mmCIF file with all atom_site columns, C-alpha atoms in Angstrom:
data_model
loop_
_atom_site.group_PDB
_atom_site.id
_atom_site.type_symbol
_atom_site.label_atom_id
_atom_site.label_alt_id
_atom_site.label_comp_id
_atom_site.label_asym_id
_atom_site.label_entity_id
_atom_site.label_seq_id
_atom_site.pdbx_PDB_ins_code
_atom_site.Cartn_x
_atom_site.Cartn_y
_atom_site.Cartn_z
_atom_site.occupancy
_atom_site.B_iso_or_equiv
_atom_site.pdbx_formal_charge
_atom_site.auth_seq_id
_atom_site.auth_comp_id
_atom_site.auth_asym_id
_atom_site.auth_atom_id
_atom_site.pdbx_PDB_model_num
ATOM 1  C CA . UNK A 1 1  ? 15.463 -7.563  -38.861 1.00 50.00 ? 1  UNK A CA 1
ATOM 2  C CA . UNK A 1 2  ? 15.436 -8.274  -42.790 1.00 69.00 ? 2  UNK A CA 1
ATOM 3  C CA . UNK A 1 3  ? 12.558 -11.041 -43.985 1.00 73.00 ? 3  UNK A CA 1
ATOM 4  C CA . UNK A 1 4  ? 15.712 -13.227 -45.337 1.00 76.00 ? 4  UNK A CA 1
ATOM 5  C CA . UNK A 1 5  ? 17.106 -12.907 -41.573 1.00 81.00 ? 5  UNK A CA 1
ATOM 6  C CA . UNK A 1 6  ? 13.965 -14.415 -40.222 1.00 80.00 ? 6  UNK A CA 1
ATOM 7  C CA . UNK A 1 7  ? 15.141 -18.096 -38.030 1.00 86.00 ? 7  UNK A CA 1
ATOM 8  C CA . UNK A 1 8  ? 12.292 -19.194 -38.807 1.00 90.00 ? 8  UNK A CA 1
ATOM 9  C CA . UNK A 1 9  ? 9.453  -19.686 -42.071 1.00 89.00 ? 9  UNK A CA 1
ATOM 10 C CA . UNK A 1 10 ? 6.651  -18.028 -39.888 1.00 90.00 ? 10 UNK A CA 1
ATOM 11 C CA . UNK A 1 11 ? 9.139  -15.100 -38.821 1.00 85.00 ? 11 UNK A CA 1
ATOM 12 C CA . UNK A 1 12 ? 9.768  -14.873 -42.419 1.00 88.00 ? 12 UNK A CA 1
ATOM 13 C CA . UNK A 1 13 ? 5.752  -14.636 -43.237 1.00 90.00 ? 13 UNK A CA 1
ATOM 14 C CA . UNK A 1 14 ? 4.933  -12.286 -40.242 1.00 89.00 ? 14 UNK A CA 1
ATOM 15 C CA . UNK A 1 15 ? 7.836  -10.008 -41.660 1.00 87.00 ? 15 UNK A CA 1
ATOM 16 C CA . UNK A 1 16 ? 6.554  -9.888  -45.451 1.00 91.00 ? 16 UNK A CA 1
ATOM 17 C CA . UNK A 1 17 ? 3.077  -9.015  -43.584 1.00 91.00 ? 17 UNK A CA 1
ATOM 18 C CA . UNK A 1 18 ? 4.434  -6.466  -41.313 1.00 91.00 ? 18 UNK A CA 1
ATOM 19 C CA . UNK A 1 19 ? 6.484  -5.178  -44.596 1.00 90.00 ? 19 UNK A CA 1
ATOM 20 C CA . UNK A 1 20 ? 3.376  -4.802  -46.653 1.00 93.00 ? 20 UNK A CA 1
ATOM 21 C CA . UNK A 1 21 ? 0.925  -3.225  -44.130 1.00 93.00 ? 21 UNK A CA 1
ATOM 22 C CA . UNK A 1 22 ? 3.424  -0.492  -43.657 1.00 89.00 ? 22 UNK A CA 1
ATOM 23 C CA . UNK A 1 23 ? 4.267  0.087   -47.440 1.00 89.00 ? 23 UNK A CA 1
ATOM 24 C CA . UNK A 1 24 ? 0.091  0.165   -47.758 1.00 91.00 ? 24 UNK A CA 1
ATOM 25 C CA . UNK A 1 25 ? -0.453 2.670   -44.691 1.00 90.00 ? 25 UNK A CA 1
ATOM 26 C CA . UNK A 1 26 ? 2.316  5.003   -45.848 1.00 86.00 ? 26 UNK A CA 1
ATOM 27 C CA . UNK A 1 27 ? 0.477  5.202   -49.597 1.00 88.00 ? 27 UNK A CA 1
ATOM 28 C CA . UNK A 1 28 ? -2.875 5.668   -47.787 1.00 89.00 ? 28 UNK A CA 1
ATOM 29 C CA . UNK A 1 29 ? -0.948 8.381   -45.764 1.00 86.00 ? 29 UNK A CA 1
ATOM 30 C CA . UNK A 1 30 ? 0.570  10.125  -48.376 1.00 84.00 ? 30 UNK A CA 1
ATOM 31 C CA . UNK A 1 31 ? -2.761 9.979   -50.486 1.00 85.00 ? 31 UNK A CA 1
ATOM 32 C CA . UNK A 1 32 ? -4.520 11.505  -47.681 1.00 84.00 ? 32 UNK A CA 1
ATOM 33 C CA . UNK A 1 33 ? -1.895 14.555  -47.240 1.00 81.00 ? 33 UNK A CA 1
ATOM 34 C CA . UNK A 1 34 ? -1.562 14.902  -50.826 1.00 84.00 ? 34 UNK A CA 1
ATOM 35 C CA . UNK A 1 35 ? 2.482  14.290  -51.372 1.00 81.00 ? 35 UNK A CA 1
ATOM 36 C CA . UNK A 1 36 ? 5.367  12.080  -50.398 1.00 80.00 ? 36 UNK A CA 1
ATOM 37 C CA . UNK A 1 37 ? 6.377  11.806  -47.252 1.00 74.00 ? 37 UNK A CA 1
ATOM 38 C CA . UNK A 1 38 ? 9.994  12.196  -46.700 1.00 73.00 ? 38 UNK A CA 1
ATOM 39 C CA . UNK A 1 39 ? 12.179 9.275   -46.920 1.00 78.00 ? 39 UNK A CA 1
ATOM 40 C CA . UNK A 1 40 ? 15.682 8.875   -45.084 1.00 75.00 ? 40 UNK A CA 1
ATOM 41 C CA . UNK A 1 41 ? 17.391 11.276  -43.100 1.00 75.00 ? 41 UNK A CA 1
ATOM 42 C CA . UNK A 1 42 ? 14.925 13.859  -43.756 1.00 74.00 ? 42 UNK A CA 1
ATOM 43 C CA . UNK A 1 43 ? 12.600 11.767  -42.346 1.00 74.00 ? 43 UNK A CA 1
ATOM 44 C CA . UNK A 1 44 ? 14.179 11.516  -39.440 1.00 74.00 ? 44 UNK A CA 1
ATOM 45 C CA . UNK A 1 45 ? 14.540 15.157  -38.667 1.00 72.00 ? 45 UNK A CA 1
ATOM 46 C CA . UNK A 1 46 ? 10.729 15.938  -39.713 1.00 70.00 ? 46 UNK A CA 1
ATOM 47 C CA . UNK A 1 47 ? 9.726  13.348  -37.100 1.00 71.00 ? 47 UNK A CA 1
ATOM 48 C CA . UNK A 1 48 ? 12.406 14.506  -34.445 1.00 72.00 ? 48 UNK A CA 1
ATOM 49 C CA . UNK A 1 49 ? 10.964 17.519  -34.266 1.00 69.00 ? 49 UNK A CA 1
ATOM 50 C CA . UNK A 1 50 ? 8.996  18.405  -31.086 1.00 63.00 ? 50 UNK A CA 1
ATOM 51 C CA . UNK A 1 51 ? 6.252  20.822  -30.930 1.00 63.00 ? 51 UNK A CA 1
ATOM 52 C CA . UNK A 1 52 ? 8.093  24.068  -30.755 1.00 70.00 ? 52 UNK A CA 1
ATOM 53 C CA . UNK A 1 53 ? 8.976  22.792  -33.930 1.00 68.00 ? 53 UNK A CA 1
ATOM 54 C CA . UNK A 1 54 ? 13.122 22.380  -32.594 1.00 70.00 ? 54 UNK A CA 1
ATOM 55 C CA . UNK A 1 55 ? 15.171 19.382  -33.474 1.00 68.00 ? 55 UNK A CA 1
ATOM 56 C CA . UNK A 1 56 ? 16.457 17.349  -31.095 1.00 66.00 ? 56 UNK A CA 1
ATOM 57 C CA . UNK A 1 57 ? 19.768 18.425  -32.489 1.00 67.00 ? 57 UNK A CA 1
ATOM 58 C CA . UNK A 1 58 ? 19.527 21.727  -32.316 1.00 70.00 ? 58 UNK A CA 1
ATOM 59 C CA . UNK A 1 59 ? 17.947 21.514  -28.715 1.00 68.00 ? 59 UNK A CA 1
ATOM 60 C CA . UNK A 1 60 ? 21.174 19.918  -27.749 1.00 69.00 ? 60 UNK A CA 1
ATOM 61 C CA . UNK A 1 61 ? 23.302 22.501  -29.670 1.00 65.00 ? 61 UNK A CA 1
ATOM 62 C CA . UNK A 1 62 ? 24.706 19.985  -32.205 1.00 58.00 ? 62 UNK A CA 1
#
């Protein structure tokens, strides 16, 4: 759910929180491992993958 979706002011506040904890975890991430991390669809697929290192895609033959 967006922040301007929220019913509610305090849903509203708890999703600017939740919005800005994540944007500061994903810079400490990607200070920590030294690049980006991948945004979108790639992102997807990099965390999709499984530890044989297979998509669940290509597992499924699609």
């Amino acid at each position: 759910m967006g922040i301007e979706q929220a019913p509610t002011e305090k849903g509203r506040q708890a999703a600017r929180g939740l919005r800005k904890s994540a944007a500061a975890d994903e810079k400490r991430v990607e200070s920590q491992k030294g690049s980006d991390l991948a945004k979108g669809a790639d992102r997807f697929e990099e965390r999709s993958k499984s530890s044989d290192g297979k998509s669940a895609g290509k597992k499924q033959g699609l």
